[in-house]
Every structure is written in structure tokens, then in C-alpha cells.
């Protein structure tokens, strides 16, 4: 089967919004391209003494609003098309959230499960070394994404600082975000993306007289974003009916305990074998009747093939790009509402921004302060998108793009193009 191009999807979304808002044709040319694309083939010594070559990517889409910013993904599907798309989404996301960042994304094409911890450390360090000055605390700031975490950020930090003079090292701790707390991370960063999604959902529920306490929902992906979302929805009383990850899908009509499942996944590295729910097929998972579907895994999950299966009222996108253009059209036809990724999952980059600020100022904020600031930013972004959707009479994804493109267009018009 031909792999669906994720980048074509972003460009189609971009063109739709640009047409709707009548984006300046010259600025459209600039934003419709990435700025820099770095592809690095690098050698790493494996535990058995052999050398293996790896391919790593960093795509920098735009930095007119501030430094390039975006995660690093370790996954077999990482390739240039996907990284371009993810980098572009980061530009829109930062612009919607109202934070002074541009967009970038990177990754290495590998399956982390195939490597030992020390191999992953050497792969990470060698990639960081190879990236060299293509990243930097005021230039391009990586963060965690699929299959990367605080430990990997700590290795990147240590490698980057090791390449600096001793006098400069403490000025550069903000070269990555999503670090462990002790190494300069922020309280609240780990849960930030799920927390931000829940803040958006709360705002939507209040606007629509929707009772989250009686809601039923499905989660696809039970990693950082999926499991934090489920754990944060639990106190609301919402019921998790079915869940899917790379090891399979499970359902329990009586509800799945989000904390218990999280504890299981920590040990078993996937949901398969969890005794609190019964195995179901992918199609059964996607067809489960519920109020909400929260995709929090990978791209292209709601497509022309699968969108007709959904039996939900609202899709809340935790993942980047889970719905493609054909999937979007079917959801709209079927009257299924959607809160888009560039709004819902912005909590990660927002708290990354807070971490970066704390590092720059040598401060350490309390969790309450981080949460309160995140709440303000998420609700602000939610309202901008909601009001823009009403103003333009359009779907929320297009509205979110219009919010981002309006901000970017203004800056380009103010600054002009050199020379
Ligand atoms: P993660 O590695 O912590 O979790 C990924 C989850 O997806 C795992 O549970 C995995 O089993 C599941 N998965 C992988 N392949 C699957 C498949 N074929 N079918 C079903 N499930 C599958 O990653 P994460 O950080 O939670 O990221 C998830 C999504 O959220 C990605 O799209 C990522 O770009 C996006 N995102 C993450 C953050 C963040 O702060 N981590 C921020 C914004 C957006």
C-alpha cells in the first residue's frame, strides 16, 4: 500500500486556510516551504563492537517568530516527508499558542526496542555531535517526542555542553527542553501535553454544556500524551472504554482504570496482556461507541478508510496529524466535531517555553505556577480558534491555521524581506 504523504496533508490544510483568509500571495510562498533540511548519516559502535550507520533528520520550517523549536522522534517510520510535516505543524502551533518560537522537528529512523540503553545513549550523543551548531539554546531547541524522553534530553544536553568551553556551559542549559528536573527540567513538563489537552476539552465542554463527568472516551496511544490525558481525565469521572497502542487494542465497557493501566505499561512496555480489559481488533477499537476519540499515537489514523468507522461525537487530537484531509472531510460530513492537534497538543511546547525561560533566568517555578500559566495560554488559544471559526464560518482546523497565518503574515509585512 502506498504510504500517505503527511507533508501533502499539511500543505492541503495550509492552502485551504490561506484561501479562506486570503493570505498574501508572496508570504504564502515563504510559509509553504521549509527553511532548512538537515539529513545526517552517522556511524555508531554497537555493543558487539560492530559499526552501524544511522540516518538522522532535523527540519527547520520557520523562525520568524523566534528560535526553531520541536521534538525529536525515534521511530522506524521517521523520514523526510514526515519530519517536514511535523516541523511545519510546530510553526503553526507556536503561533497559535502565542509563544516566541518557530517550528522544527527531527528524529532518527530506528526502533528503540532493538537497542540496549548504552547503544541508545551512543546513538543520541553521536547524532547531537553531528548536528553541532545546527541546534542551540537561542537557535533551535529540541524536546521529547515519540519514543524519546527526559533521559534522552539529558544525554543531548550533556553532549552539547561538552562541546562548549567551560565558561559557556551554564549559559546553554536551555539547548533542550523536557529535561529531567534535576538537570534543569520544569515541573509539569512531563504531563504538559495531556494537561493542555484536558484544559482545552474543559473549555469546550463548558461552551457546549457537555458533562465531562458522564463522558465516555477512547484513547489511541498510551505513551506520554495518551496516558497523561487518561490519568488527568480520571478525576473528572470520564470513563475510558477502549485503548490501543502498538501492541494491540483492549476494551472494557465498565471502564479501564487509567492509573492501573499506566502502571502496567511501565513494566510491560505496552498494553498487551493487561487483565483489566479484553483484547479487541483495530477495527473494533475504532468502531467503539463513545463520546470522545482521543488519538495520541501517530499520523494518518483517521482516513478515508477508517473515518466511517468512528461512532463518537468529538475527536480531540493529541497526536500530530492523526486525521488526514480525506478523514477530515468524512468527519465533517458525518457531523463529528474535531478539536485540532495544533491547538490541543500545544501544552508540550508551552511548558517547554516555560522551562526555557526558567533556565534563562536561573529560576525554578512551582507546579501550581506552571499549571496556572499553562491554563491561561491554552484557554487563550482555544478562544482565539473558537472565535476565528465563528468569524470565518469554518472548521476548527482551518480556523487554527488562520490564527497562526494571520500572526505570521503580520510579522513578515512589518519586517519585510531582506534585501
Ligand atoms: P510516546 O512514545 O510516549 O507514545 C506513543 C504511543 O503510541 C505508544 O503508546 C505507542 O504504543 C503508540 N503507538 C505507536 N504505534 C502505534 C500504532 N501503530 N497504533 C496504535 N498505537 C501506536 O509518544 P508521545 O510523546 O505520547 O507522542 C504521541 C503523539 O503526540 C505524537 O504524534 C507526538 O508527535 C504528539 N505530541 C507529543 C508531545 C509530547 O510532549 N510528548 C507534544 C505534542 C504532540
XYZ file of C-alpha atoms and ligand atoms in Angstrom:
463
model
C 0.000 0.000 0.000
C 1.302 3.463 -0.877
C 2.289 5.398 2.242
C 0.138 8.534 2.656
C 2.298 11.668 2.467
C 1.931 13.566 5.714
C 3.528 16.676 4.239
C 0.995 16.780 1.346
C -1.627 16.740 4.044
C -0.123 19.782 5.799
C 0.125 21.668 2.514
C -3.520 20.880 1.678
C -4.580 22.145 5.128
C -2.374 25.227 4.663
C -3.810 26.014 1.205
C -7.369 25.678 2.465
C -6.760 28.182 5.290
C -4.689 30.510 3.085
C -7.543 30.632 0.535
C -10.139 31.219 3.222
C -8.289 34.148 4.836
C -6.830 35.418 1.538
C -3.236 35.137 2.755
C -0.810 37.441 0.925
C 0.391 35.510 -2.150
C 4.065 36.401 -1.556
C 4.020 35.315 2.088
C 2.258 32.152 1.032
C 5.362 31.222 -0.984
C 7.582 31.588 2.089
C 5.378 29.676 4.549
C 4.667 26.917 2.031
C 8.332 25.760 2.239
C 10.693 24.616 4.944
C 13.793 26.774 5.561
C 16.477 24.162 6.291
C 16.582 20.382 5.968
C 19.480 18.553 7.547
C 19.989 14.831 6.861
C 22.897 13.137 8.606
C 24.210 9.603 8.149
C 26.366 8.792 11.146
C 28.236 5.730 12.496
C 27.792 4.252 15.969
C 29.707 1.399 17.630
C 27.268 -1.283 18.777
C 27.703 -3.335 21.977
C 29.237 -6.216 19.972
C 31.921 -3.924 18.518
C 30.412 -3.623 15.043
C 29.610 -0.266 13.448
C 26.061 0.546 12.372
C 25.092 3.531 10.229
C 22.027 5.583 11.224
C 20.071 8.332 9.475
C 19.002 11.365 11.489
C 16.954 14.382 10.422
C 16.368 17.942 11.558
C 13.984 20.074 9.536
C 13.655 23.769 10.403
C 10.463 25.155 8.916
C 10.413 28.775 10.064
C 11.976 31.056 12.704
C 10.418 34.423 12.090
C 8.647 34.405 15.475
C 11.617 33.051 17.452
C 14.088 30.140 17.624
C 13.230 26.900 15.818
C 11.510 24.573 18.296
C 10.288 20.997 18.110
C 10.706 17.431 19.241
C 12.942 14.554 18.264
C 11.323 11.248 17.343
C 12.929 7.797 17.367
C 10.825 5.536 15.149
C 11.278 3.265 12.087
C 8.852 5.485 10.102
C 10.929 8.665 10.514
C 11.794 10.045 7.062
C 11.982 13.433 5.401
C 8.301 13.745 4.427
C 7.126 13.078 7.975
C 9.722 15.369 9.581
C 8.871 18.233 7.179
C 5.213 17.922 8.138
C 5.930 17.794 11.861
C 8.265 20.824 11.617
C 5.603 22.836 9.779
C 2.952 21.974 12.363
C 5.308 23.289 15.064
C 5.407 26.726 13.395
C 1.600 26.935 13.396
C 1.368 25.596 16.949
C 3.747 28.145 18.472
C 1.983 30.945 16.581
C -1.456 29.796 17.822
C -0.177 29.450 21.397
C 1.282 32.962 21.266
C 4.830 31.951 22.222
C 8.005 33.346 20.638
C 9.107 30.234 18.745
C 9.329 28.965 15.216
C 8.935 25.379 14.103
C 11.322 22.437 13.700
C 11.296 18.684 14.136
C 13.810 15.896 13.952
C 14.379 12.273 14.550
C 16.295 9.130 13.868
C 14.978 6.239 11.818
C 15.213 3.336 14.262
C 13.176 1.147 16.565
C 14.484 1.838 20.088
C 13.367 -1.622 21.220
C 16.158 -3.097 19.029
C 18.952 -1.382 21.022
C 20.412 -1.551 24.522
C 20.367 1.512 26.755
C 24.062 2.134 26.192
C 23.613 1.835 22.408
C 20.755 4.383 22.550
C 22.987 6.683 24.553
C 25.798 6.452 21.967
C 23.321 6.933 19.079
C 21.885 10.023 20.784
C 25.274 11.518 21.631
C 26.718 10.902 18.181
C 23.665 12.461 16.498
C 23.927 15.507 18.794
C 27.608 15.833 17.944
C 26.819 15.566 14.229
C 24.108 18.224 14.484
C 26.727 20.540 16.011
C 25.757 24.188 15.726
C 22.549 23.348 13.845
C 20.954 23.304 17.302
C 21.491 25.842 20.082
C 19.702 27.476 23.031
C 18.813 30.606 21.051
C 18.665 28.929 17.639
C 16.990 25.504 17.581
C 15.782 23.741 20.719
C 14.824 20.034 20.578
C 12.420 18.297 23.002
C 10.936 14.818 23.508
C 8.503 13.215 21.062
C 7.562 9.621 20.196
C 9.994 7.183 21.878
C 12.217 9.922 23.301
C 12.105 11.111 26.895
C 13.813 13.119 29.643
C 16.789 10.718 29.743
C 17.483 11.245 26.048
C 17.249 15.015 26.551
C 19.824 14.728 29.385
C 22.256 12.943 27.009
C 21.750 15.624 24.359
C 22.329 18.351 26.948
C 25.497 16.723 28.266
C 26.907 16.178 24.768
C 26.101 19.711 23.646
C 27.645 21.239 26.784
C 30.731 19.040 26.412
C 31.358 20.705 23.038
C 31.393 24.189 24.652
C 34.068 25.970 26.609
C 33.635 25.511 30.395
C 32.833 29.209 30.838
C 29.900 28.968 28.426
C 28.327 25.735 29.627
C 25.972 27.126 32.268
C 24.606 29.639 29.774
C 23.376 26.879 27.490
C 21.237 24.570 29.651
C 18.187 25.646 27.628
C 19.508 23.938 24.447
C 16.892 21.223 25.024
C 13.615 21.131 26.970
C 11.826 18.194 28.538
C 14.951 17.537 30.627
C 14.861 15.655 33.945
C 14.005 18.092 36.781
C 17.469 17.764 38.377
C 19.149 18.614 35.050
C 17.164 21.822 34.557
C 13.727 20.488 33.613
C 10.451 22.111 34.602
C 7.837 20.744 36.935
C 4.757 19.911 34.893
C 6.588 19.292 31.585
C 6.055 15.533 31.659
C 2.263 15.846 31.830
C 2.082 19.138 29.885
C 0.683 17.894 26.574
C -2.045 15.800 28.222
C -2.749 18.607 30.684
C -3.088 21.151 27.898
C -5.462 18.850 26.009
C -7.620 18.447 29.117
C -7.709 22.241 29.609
C -8.957 22.655 26.023
C -11.522 19.900 26.484
C -12.774 21.529 29.712
C -13.211 24.848 27.891
C -15.045 23.138 25.013
C -17.263 21.205 27.459
C -18.201 24.435 29.280
C -19.124 26.122 25.968
C -21.194 23.143 24.830
C -22.910 22.175 28.115
C -21.130 18.827 27.837
C -20.738 16.905 31.111
C -17.177 15.502 31.241
C -18.163 13.554 34.366
C -20.520 11.379 32.308
C -18.352 11.226 29.190
C -17.052 8.006 27.674
C -13.904 8.016 25.569
C -11.294 6.051 23.595
C -7.545 6.668 23.616
C -5.171 5.588 20.874
C -1.559 5.547 22.116
C -0.767 5.033 25.772
C 2.578 6.823 25.976
C 3.242 10.292 27.296
C 0.281 12.080 25.712
C -2.311 9.274 25.803
C -1.678 8.065 29.326
C -1.387 11.548 30.856
C -4.639 12.560 29.183
C -6.385 9.480 30.564
C -4.907 9.930 34.041
C -5.960 13.588 34.094
C -9.484 12.796 32.842
C -9.983 10.211 35.591
C -10.674 12.754 38.383
C -13.388 14.246 36.144
C -15.178 10.880 36.229
C -14.937 10.286 32.459
C -14.927 6.589 31.538
C -12.167 5.071 29.356
C -13.925 2.372 27.289
C -11.121 1.259 24.954
C -7.441 1.838 24.349
C -4.953 0.901 21.626
C -1.181 1.011 21.301
C 1.473 -0.676 19.132
C 0.885 -3.970 20.978
C -2.879 -4.174 20.333
C -6.274 -2.902 21.470
C -8.351 -3.525 24.613
C -11.894 -2.711 25.742
C -13.924 -2.820 28.923
C -17.488 -1.446 28.817
C -17.324 -0.951 32.607
C -14.290 1.316 32.193
C -10.496 0.906 32.310
C -8.581 2.357 35.257
C -6.123 4.831 33.697
C -3.633 4.743 36.588
C -3.643 0.972 36.845
C -3.085 0.618 33.081
C -0.268 3.177 33.232
C 1.460 1.187 35.997
C 1.113 -1.970 33.851
C 2.568 -0.260 30.755
C 5.568 0.987 32.756
C 6.512 -2.633 33.441
C 5.374 -4.412 30.270
C 6.157 -1.664 27.696
C 2.710 -1.943 26.143
C -0.942 -2.629 26.944
C -0.975 -6.239 25.644
C -1.747 -8.748 28.393
C -3.404 -6.218 30.728
C -6.051 -8.157 32.654
C -8.439 -5.235 33.302
C -9.845 -5.330 29.734
C -10.443 -7.739 26.840
C -8.456 -7.767 23.571
C -10.294 -6.393 20.528
C -9.267 -5.801 16.908
C -8.154 -2.443 15.481
C -11.445 -2.086 13.641
C -13.456 -2.898 16.766
C -11.417 -0.304 18.653
C -12.040 2.390 16.040
C -15.772 1.492 15.907
C -16.373 1.562 19.673
C -19.303 3.822 20.513
C -18.248 6.631 22.858
C -18.470 10.400 23.254
C -14.819 11.198 22.526
C -11.971 9.736 20.494
C -8.518 10.927 21.546
C -5.855 9.838 19.045
C -2.470 10.161 20.794
C -0.174 7.920 18.724
C 0.875 8.567 15.126
C -0.260 10.279 11.912
C -2.871 9.119 9.404
C -5.126 7.165 11.759
C -8.430 8.764 10.690
C -8.504 8.399 6.911
C -10.965 7.710 4.083
C -10.884 4.053 5.184
C -11.299 4.476 8.935
C -13.289 7.733 9.373
C -16.579 5.958 8.502
C -15.982 3.531 11.396
C -15.960 6.148 14.180
C -19.017 6.227 16.467
C -18.108 9.318 18.540
C -19.304 12.918 18.882
C -15.935 14.641 19.134
C -12.345 13.907 18.089
C -9.726 15.573 20.289
C -6.342 15.310 18.581
C -3.479 14.624 20.987
C -1.160 13.252 18.287
C 0.195 15.360 15.439
C -1.638 14.738 12.187
C -3.854 11.800 13.209
C -6.541 12.877 10.714
C -5.736 13.346 7.045
C -7.625 15.585 4.644
C -9.899 12.780 3.404
C -10.616 11.743 7.009
C -11.430 15.345 7.937
C -13.950 15.650 5.108
C -15.746 12.466 6.174
C -15.909 13.572 9.823
C -17.403 16.895 8.757
C -19.927 15.154 6.505
C -20.907 12.896 9.386
C -21.268 15.791 11.828
C -18.409 14.646 14.082
C -16.749 17.703 15.660
C -12.953 17.948 15.865
C -10.522 19.913 18.027
C -7.270 20.023 16.020
C -3.763 18.920 17.006
C -2.124 22.337 16.597
C -4.419 23.597 19.351
C -4.941 20.550 21.589
C -1.358 19.329 21.916
C 0.295 22.755 22.286
C 0.716 22.212 26.059
C 4.025 20.434 25.445
C 5.676 23.301 23.626
C 4.140 25.853 26.005
C 5.664 24.240 29.094
C 8.885 23.727 27.106
C 8.847 27.508 26.682
C 8.365 27.879 30.464
C 11.329 25.524 31.053
C 13.449 27.566 28.622
C 12.501 30.805 30.428
C 13.323 29.303 33.834
C 16.741 28.172 32.549
C 17.498 31.581 31.022
C 16.576 33.337 34.277
C 18.028 30.689 36.652
C 14.577 30.292 38.210
C 12.578 27.309 39.357
C 8.805 27.637 39.275
C 6.344 25.753 41.495
C 3.964 23.301 39.767
C 0.951 25.494 40.610
C 2.580 28.401 38.798
C 3.368 26.277 35.709
C -0.177 24.847 35.626
C -1.822 28.250 36.060
C 0.282 29.777 33.270
C -0.377 26.781 31.002
C -4.104 27.062 31.670
C -4.098 30.734 30.703
C -2.233 30.068 27.451
C -4.374 27.049 26.453
C -7.664 28.785 27.150
C -6.447 31.889 25.307
C -5.523 29.767 22.270
C -8.823 27.874 22.487
C -10.815 31.130 22.450
C -8.839 32.558 19.530
C -9.527 29.426 17.478
C -13.200 29.251 18.531
C -13.826 32.896 17.687
C -11.973 32.626 14.376
C -14.055 29.567 13.415
C -17.199 31.601 14.065
C -15.865 34.671 12.248
C -14.891 32.755 9.091
C -17.673 30.163 9.315
C -15.139 27.361 9.028
C -13.982 24.149 10.713
C -11.681 24.437 13.723
C -8.552 23.137 11.978
C -8.828 25.800 9.295
C -9.588 28.369 11.994
C -6.468 27.357 13.943
C -4.374 27.750 10.783
C -5.913 31.177 10.167
C -4.912 32.269 13.689
C -1.318 31.146 13.025
C -1.079 32.510 9.485
C -2.503 35.887 10.475
C 0.221 36.309 13.093
C 2.991 35.196 10.733
C 1.700 37.340 7.871
C 1.705 40.412 10.123
C 5.331 39.871 11.160
C 6.509 39.369 7.562
C 4.667 42.520 6.481
C 6.187 44.539 9.336
C 9.718 43.294 8.770
C 9.776 42.912 5.001
C 12.119 40.644 3.058
C 15.871 41.286 3.008
C 17.470 42.789 0.945
P 5.188 8.063 23.184
O 6.322 7.418 22.539
O 5.270 8.389 24.621
O 3.854 7.203 22.947
C 3.452 6.798 21.666
C 2.302 5.810 21.823
O 1.807 5.494 20.522
C 2.710 4.498 22.469
O 1.714 4.099 23.384
C 2.749 3.534 21.285
O 2.498 2.199 21.646
C 1.628 4.083 20.446
N 1.671 3.603 19.072
C 2.765 3.542 18.247
N 2.413 2.991 17.076
C 1.091 2.730 17.145
C 0.158 2.160 16.254
N 0.522 1.755 15.035
N -1.141 2.041 16.664
C -1.515 2.437 17.890
N -0.670 2.985 18.790
C 0.619 3.126 18.418
O 4.893 9.390 22.314
P 4.124 10.695 22.763
O 5.134 11.688 23.192
O 2.988 10.328 23.647
O 3.586 11.208 21.353
C 2.335 10.759 20.808
C 1.856 11.769 19.782
O 1.709 13.041 20.400
C 2.789 12.008 18.602
O 2.030 12.318 17.454
C 3.575 13.228 19.026
O 4.139 13.934 17.947
C 2.471 14.008 19.708
N 2.938 15.041 20.640
C 3.720 14.742 21.699
C 4.102 15.748 22.580
C 4.917 15.479 23.803
O 5.096 16.419 24.600
N 5.384 14.285 24.044
C 3.707 17.059 22.336
C 2.893 17.337 21.252
C 2.500 16.310 20.415
